[in-house]
Amino acid sequence: MDTTNLPKMLYGGDYNPEQWDASIWPEDMRLLELAGMNIATVNVFSWAMLQPGEDNYDFETLDRIMDMLGANGIYACLATGTGAHPAWMARRHPDVLRTDFQGRKRKFGGRHNSCPNSPTYRMYAQRLADKLGERYKNHPALLLWHVSNEYGGDCYCDNCEAAFRVWLQQKYGSLDKLNEQWNTRFWGHTFYDWEEIVLPNALSEQWSDTRTNFQGISLDYARFNSDGMLDCYKLEYEALKKHTPDIPVTTNLMGTYKPLDYFKWAKHMDIVAWDNYPGMDTPVSLTAMTHDLMRGLKGGKPFLLMEQTPSQQNWQAYNTLKRPGVMRLWSYQAVAHGSDSVMFFQLRRSVGACEKYHGALIEHVGHEHTRVFRECAQLGDELRRLEGKLLGSRLPSRIAILFDWENRWAIEYSSGPSVDLKYVDEVQRYYKALYELGHAVDIVSFEDDLAAYDIVLAPVMYMVKPGMAARIERFVADGGDFVTTFFSGIVNENDLVTLGGYPGELRKVLGIWAEEIDALFPGRMNSIVMKEAIGELQGSYGCSLLCDLIHAEGAETIAEYGDDFYAGMPALTRNRFGDGEAWYVASSPDDAFLQGFLGELCRRRNILPLPGKAPGVEVTRREKDGQSYLFVLNHNEQAATIDLGSVNGTDLLSGRAVAGEVVLNGRDVLIVEHLA
Amino acid sequence: MDTTNLPKMLYGGDYNPEQWDASIWPEDMRLLELAGMNIATVNVFSWAMLQPGEDNYDFETLDRIMDMLGANGIYACLATGTGAHPAWMARRHPDVLRTDFQGRKRKFGGRHNSCPNSPTYRMYAQRLADKLGERYKNHPALLLWHVSNEYGGDCYCDNCEAAFRVWLQQKYGSLDKLNEQWNTRFWGHTFYDWEEIVLPNALSEQWSDTRTNFQGISLDYARFNSDGMLDCYKLEYEALKKHTPDIPVTTNLMGTYKPLDYFKWAKHMDIVAWDNYPGMDTPVSLTAMTHDLMRGLKGGKPFLLMEQTPSQQNWQAYNTLKRPGVMRLWSYQAVAHGSDSVMFFQLRRSVGACEKYHGALIEHVGHEHTRVFRECAQLGDELRRLEGKLLGSRLPSRIAILFDWENRWAIEYSSGPSVDLKYVDEVQRYYKALYELGHAVDIVSFEDDLAAYDIVLAPVMYMVKPGMAARIERFVADGGDFVTTFFSGIVNENDLVTLGGYPGELRKVLGIWAEEIDALFPGRMNSIVMKEAIGELQGSYGCSLLCDLIHAEGAETIAEYGDDFYAGMPALTRNRFGDGEAWYVASSPDDAFLQGFLGELCRRRNILPLPGKAPGVEVTRREKDGQSYLFVLNHNEQAATIDLGSVNGTDLLSGRAVAGEVVLNGRDVLIVEHLA
Amino acid sequence: MDTTNLPKMLYGGDYNPEQWDASIWPEDMRLLELAGMNIATVNVFSWAMLQPGEDNYDFETLDRIMDMLGANGIYACLATGTGAHPAWMARRHPDVLRTDFQGRKRKFGGRHNSCPNSPTYRMYAQRLADKLGERYKNHPALLLWHVSNEYGGDCYCDNCEAAFRVWLQQKYGSLDKLNEQWNTRFWGHTFYDWEEIVLPNALSEQWSDTRTNFQGISLDYARFNSDGMLDCYKLEYEALKKHTPDIPVTTNLMGTYKPLDYFKWAKHMDIVAWDNYPGMDTPVSLTAMTHDLMRGLKGGKPFLLMEQTPSQQNWQAYNTLKRPGVMRLWSYQAVAHGSDSVMFFQLRRSVGACEKYHGALIEHVGHEHTRVFRECAQLGDELRRLEGKLLGSRLPSRIAILFDWENRWAIEYSSGPSVDLKYVDEVQRYYKALYELGHAVDIVSFEDDLAAYDIVLAPVMYMVKPGMAARIERFVADGGDFVTTFFSGIVNENDLVTLGGYPGELRKVLGIWAEEIDALFPGRMNSIVMKEAIGELQGSYGCSLLCDLIHAEGAETIAEYGDDFYAGMPALTRNRFGDGEAWYVASSPDDAFLQGFLGELCRRRNILPLPGKAPGVEVTRREKDGQSYLFVLNHNEQAATIDLGSVNGTDLLSGRAVAGEVVLNGRDVLIVEHLA
């Protein structure tokens, strides 16, 4: 199933009429239509209503909701409702309750609270999905299935421990292999029986979510935990598909959420959907990167923005209002990066409990005469006019950034060299440089085909999975530019060091040897001194965090360290390998270096930035059927003058013909349709 | 029983002779007399001594202590000793041990350590109170009963869980009602059986002491916990009253201690008593406010200062000495706000365990030749000369500040809009403005009669309890000035939002609608710009924390926001309603605004400040039998010149006639007796 | 056994060949020889290998390792391997698992993880030591036994609780005595049965590792815990000694590690050994002090530096490389303070798990062509040339600083007066002043003979143990200078206050009375004003932390406080007592005061500083057989000019004759052999 099957640009959001008296429903319908909405996500937290007891199901209210949506021409994104188990189930079947990282058995409470290896949970969740599939398979409102909600967390109960041992047996086959890969002879942790293995938590091998005695077991637990939840998802997916093979099934992801390997998950999702909740101080380039990551999960296909707040969040420390225009601007940012929907949590604000101060289309006041409603209605009006053109369009790019969850886990479990090394931060540094230059970027997995790209960036490729090094060599030999950094090529997929000198399996393609890795205290800098100018890259730049002390072994030294006892050692190298070049950035450079360096790589490849880029202004381009759609998003409060260069087209929002220099109001957006 | 029955101004404190060899007791008596003391609080932690085993009681030592006090003319404030259970009881009856917020069953240790719903604890505590009542009912030294000690903490054991379900059944009657009020359909938490309800703690619905998924259950647990301890208190109270109906019974409260609803407790106390332990950096205006709150618990009747340290505390991070004169100054501050006692913890410093570095009348050196002893003895001498005059006198005020524990719990459980919103801080801002202006203030509960006041301030009246809105409307209609603020009128007593627009039930009397609530990051400010000068209030003032975006709906806009997208929207409104006015302060203003605003309200009402106010100088007035007693407390290290205005009287401490301008030494005090 | 029996200066470190394929071992041997190494610590974490099951032992691999060492002329420091129990043991005998401070039973994981009172652990650990002793008693490679590894941590399981009660019965004999010494009548904690006593942890009397309700029980638990681990050590010690009475037995200590009373431990160690892991920001004077403390554990005998990293650590937040020369410099610092070894963790870097980023002689690259290897090999070459001369030499000093673990525990358990009072910090202030002046210092226990010293410093001698006061009086009466400070003489060995005025038992020798103790907030200062100049000590100095308010009672006031209400009270007193003088420093002075004060004390005693001292340059002297060895260590990055004064000799490292002014390169070292 491909997202291009969507009938229109989806506009709507989470809607929980079962939490209200039905007398209010007609008013909801009136207001949704007034806001131009066409979809409602329903049934997300209704398990207790649908199954009030062991063998007792009641779909009457949900029937009425579905019928009402259908009658009002609103699609249903129908959730399976398994994101929080009923209280009675927790009481009668305590195996549904999780045991936390501290080893404490939890009691009933919260959401996303079920043990993924609970037999009760799996049985009842699958059964509920099955019943929903059976009941609503032919309902006219049904457009999309939404399995559970925001999968996450972890569990350390006995059921999980038993399941972990089975998972390990399947992975390793023998204890000998496991002992070797986890290096259990260290500290004499050799296992002689599978039953001796316990889950790594605060009572055993792990000190915290990032500190462990044995990276091997912690990494495997992280995989096991992600897989276990994915199994739960798949059980429901299959139950639904049995009834509705043609209705797409998804679940709402959470961007860069660390515990789940979303590349693995996306294989089992018909369309990617995610919930976007930036803080008021989140850099817009990080939101942009996260959209691109979500788009990358399924190889560039359009995705769904499943949730965002119309204005205020409730769970941040300081829940600032979205300023006028910001909701619209950020909605278009999602579309600009590949979303074929704009959806909110929530359509009507709940009257009690912890999300009652989270923004909604319909606020507690209950009518449409609010700033938030007006902004939503204006956007609904615009989207209705756009939809046919953008739906299913793609974002072309010649540059890829590699991203991998397992690599991230391994880096952040590492004991040393620096607690400040955070994978997403380093990826973001490279992304941001390209973003500021106006270049389109794809974010792809370690498994994706690289042949389509001219330039591949792999910040902190610490873990080299089987076959990866050969694939990179082939990419470079075939003419590609490959860039990687300090602390790369160190370990295999189980965090065992590749002996014989860093960067291990990447040493050949990079032509260097990293002898030592220095960790800099916060605030301490070294410098990267260019041996000669390369394009606009010249002179000296700052760097920090880690400094690899490398030796060129075939590579050419392009820049050197300027300070400390390793001044004069290479800080940036280039290795010609076959028809391409492999670059090594030995430290974490400042933004100026990265923009200069990556800009020069692009220029040499004749990769041109998108037109319209200006300070605080974001640009992307979607394409479809020979048409291009240039998005220009002014994140500044003030108006900006932008230069559209050779682009000559029509702004789909205003209907204006635009070309050359254009003045764009603060927080305003252009979507310029022009020939590709 | 009324506190005016006290025979004299009480001066003394906690005394634990059972922790010492009896050979030292005569020296204690000599030193107490030397210090002018007339009361000793005894038996506070003697349970293990009085009941060394299951059915084994031994009152011999306590008999000797009581007789010694009687023989030396010292009153006994006789504690029931149930503030810490014996070790043997914890071993034989583990139900007395609490289960903590983390769900961990505690072992023997600490104090204030008994589960309030433990059958063993309740049975034995009541029995001990009964035995004490029986034994000492006619003892000549007995003046006052002191039940247990500093009730506090919480418990999450199975006994508490069962009792909570009973408490809920009594409150709600049906699960339907409970589900509705807690809005359990949110996240599908519907309860179908009372047994499904578990206590809200770190294992279920609560993340921390201020973060919860369901405000309803957390609020009810807070009430239940306060009530459960109050039940324990009442069991002992009744046991004592049976024997001594005319001896007042109290327990020592802790000022603004959050977990217990002291307004509810005070109904069951014959006289309010509290322990005052400010840090060296606590603002004196906060101590003043806390005294006024304690006085307010029983409608303005005098209270007892049950504990303060003569000099040093032991449990602060940095236990600075009270500077010379500070103990005396702060003792008079208590009296100035309505205390009819000055009492210390402790009379003799313990020789071991955690309070041995807490100050005492008799220090480890054991004699009277210390600075601390000399200061205590001087104060004792002064108090002896004052007592007849002040005893039972009242503090008149035409201004009231509303304070409510349930409102506070609800505000601080709220998820959003800002973690920096703390109820006591906001109340303190209004109090402090009046304090700096020299105005007397009463602090009263949401239930108290408002008719006695001209001005009623209700900072952050988030929760509107049943009937409250009507009572406020009547107060204003009858000519009162009512002031409330941002984030008011939002929820009912179970934290369910009042739909239809904020400030909900207060909307009518205030004549406004609050459409949105913006949260400001720390350090961010907006401004309140006066549309025209009102008295001395003119120009622009700073505000922060939260900004309600309000619309005047009948109210007059007195000031507007100066910044951000809501510049020009009302920041201060006044609604004429019947014969009075209702004001809304839409943000948290700076001190200058509040002094200007509240000063102007007072001037219009012809409420005059007390004479003698100067920077760093505090003023209050007690009245009795046609006499006024003006307290002037110089908190400065340096001398201050104060102006007594029309007051012409005699300083009771020095015996001097005083009038007009008077120079008051650093940390010195005047108590000017004059005609009312 | 005396360390002087060592055959040579030991150079080597931890070596774990059993964690590697044996094919790599010959290369290890080649590299160890190339680096000039002569000892390898083996078998530290091999329990799981040696005992793969209940009655199943396998020494084959260890035999091969020992034989290989022997064949290559490398000594074995043979560990007993009991530092981490096998996984099978944890599964079959859960009593080996600890219960943590939070009361949580741990599962298998980590190291140093066995309950010290587990019958299983004790039985199997002793048996393993016995088997090793039997098997290797005549092995030619065996030089030294290394029991377990870095003993530490604590346990709160039921076995420990039962053992604690037995320990208490042995200490106190009766509950009456225990109740009295713990002052359990406070808060009514009287125990009537030994079974009522529970371990002090987060579930009972202790809030955290430094906060307790009852200092008595917490202190005794700290002693019990240290003793329990020592018992484990002794069980193995005896098992080994039975087989090899002449082979020295040790275990690796951790410097100022708080939980173990190393003075008590050292009595049972044939030679002291310790692991030195300073952070890159640890002051070198603190490392120097720690070396001196370790030397002091056995009355000044040489010790072993058992572990240090060749370059990088892995478990700090920021694991900076040791700069070139630093490893050599710090190795000589150990030797300069009495070490007869330089040993590393680790010889070969592990390939997986949490220490794989800890530095090693043989890095992951696997060859000798690294900076780290070259520096190690150079040092090996130098040490080989030095060894005969320094081995067994002593460091003479006429100044002692008293240090005591029980005193430290008591100070830091104290509730009040200031959380910033840390015993090691205060000791370090006095040590550092002498270090900066170039004076040699011994650090001795509260039990050591003081007669050998002219000056004895006892910073914060809070606890006065039985007989201690008399011994100090005798020391002073016999002509010694004794210096102690604020918060001294307060309690007995069970933290009961000595009544009658501070400093209690020290009051007589000091001639003062401390009436009050003021705690200063961070950043607040008072001043010490000299009444007249004493040597170079004149004018005013800063002081902070705590200020005792003292009265001279026979002592002479040398300096007074300059500020606050106690300005003019004594801040420094001197009491002539017999032939000596007892000084009291009433606050925590700045470095300038301490250098001036201690310098003057030394001058009056004609104690001369060592030659060669300069800023950033450290000096020590070892002596043996009529020869002196002056160590001059330049901790600066830059060269320093030092003045050798009257010393005229030969630098053992360069072979140069040196005298008078010498230029010493940055991070370089002189070892000047000259006549004593």
mmCIF file with all atom_site columns, C-alpha atoms in Angstrom, chain A residues 5 28 41 44 49 57-58 73 80 94 164 167 253 362 376 405 488 496 519 541 553 582 590 607 646 665 671:
data_model
loop_
_atom_site.group_PDB
_atom_site.id
_atom_site.type_symbol
_atom_site.label_atom_id
_atom_site.label_alt_id
_atom_site.label_comp_id
_atom_site.label_asym_id
_atom_site.label_entity_id
_atom_site.label_seq_id
_atom_site.pdbx_PDB_ins_code
_atom_site.Cartn_x
_atom_site.Cartn_y
_atom_site.Cartn_z
_atom_site.occupancy
_atom_site.B_iso_or_equiv
_atom_site.pdbx_formal_charge
_atom_site.auth_seq_id
_atom_site.auth_comp_id
_atom_site.auth_asym_id
_atom_site.auth_atom_id
_atom_site.pdbx_PDB_model_num
ATOM 1  C CA . ASN A 1 5   ? -3.564  6.192   -2.355  1.00 0.00 ? 5   ASN A CA 1
ATOM 2  C CA . ASP A 1 28  ? -18.329 18.829  17.395  1.00 0.00 ? 28  ASP A CA 1
ATOM 3  C CA . THR A 1 41  ? -8.457  9.669   14.988  1.00 0.00 ? 41  THR A CA 1
ATOM 4  C CA . VAL A 1 44  ? -7.219  5.588   20.983  1.00 0.00 ? 44  VAL A CA 1
ATOM 5  C CA . MET A 1 49  ? -15.147 0.909   27.244  1.00 0.00 ? 49  MET A CA 1
ATOM 6  C CA . TYR A 1 57  ? -17.395 -6.545  24.591  1.00 0.00 ? 57  TYR A CA 1
ATOM 7  C CA . ASP A 1 58  ? -19.490 -3.486  23.859  1.00 0.00 ? 58  ASP A CA 1
ATOM 8  C CA . GLY A 1 73  ? -18.057 12.979  5.595   1.00 0.00 ? 73  GLY A CA 1
ATOM 9  C CA . THR A 1 80  ? -7.210  -0.308  18.134  1.00 0.00 ? 80  THR A CA 1
ATOM 10 C CA . PRO A 1 94  ? -1.071  -8.760  36.992  1.00 0.00 ? 94  PRO A CA 1
ATOM 11 C CA . PHE A 1 164 ? 14.916  -12.541 26.499  1.00 0.00 ? 164 PHE A CA 1
ATOM 12 C CA . TRP A 1 167 ? 15.546  -14.306 21.944  1.00 0.00 ? 167 TRP A CA 1
ATOM 13 C CA . LEU A 1 253 ? 6.035   7.131   16.078  1.00 0.00 ? 253 LEU A CA 1
ATOM 14 C CA . ILE A 1 362 ? -12.157 23.246  20.487  1.00 0.00 ? 362 ILE A CA 1
ATOM 15 C CA . CYS A 1 376 ? -6.998  26.189  12.325  1.00 0.00 ? 376 CYS A CA 1
ATOM 16 C CA . TRP A 1 405 ? 19.441  3.249   16.206  1.00 0.00 ? 405 TRP A CA 1
ATOM 17 C CA . SER A 1 488 ? 33.977  5.644   13.910  1.00 0.00 ? 488 SER A CA 1
ATOM 18 C CA . LEU A 1 496 ? 33.245  -5.870  20.348  1.00 0.00 ? 496 LEU A CA 1
ATOM 19 C CA . ALA A 1 519 ? 38.248  13.813  25.382  1.00 0.00 ? 519 ALA A CA 1
ATOM 20 C CA . TYR A 1 541 ? 38.166  26.689  12.903  1.00 0.00 ? 541 TYR A CA 1
ATOM 21 C CA . GLU A 1 553 ? 48.184  6.062   5.853   1.00 0.00 ? 553 GLU A CA 1
ATOM 22 C CA . ALA A 1 582 ? 36.565  9.197   1.643   1.00 0.00 ? 582 ALA A CA 1
ATOM 23 C CA . ASP A 1 590 ? 32.138  24.368  14.677  1.00 0.00 ? 590 ASP A CA 1
ATOM 24 C CA . ILE A 1 607 ? 24.854  20.119  -6.296  1.00 0.00 ? 607 ILE A CA 1
ATOM 25 C CA . SER A 1 646 ? 15.520  31.125  -11.712 1.00 0.00 ? 646 SER A CA 1
ATOM 26 C CA . ASN A 1 665 ? 6.056   38.271  5.819   1.00 0.00 ? 665 ASN A CA 1
ATOM 27 C CA . ILE A 1 671 ? 4.584   27.200  -2.003  1.00 0.00 ? 671 ILE A CA 1
#
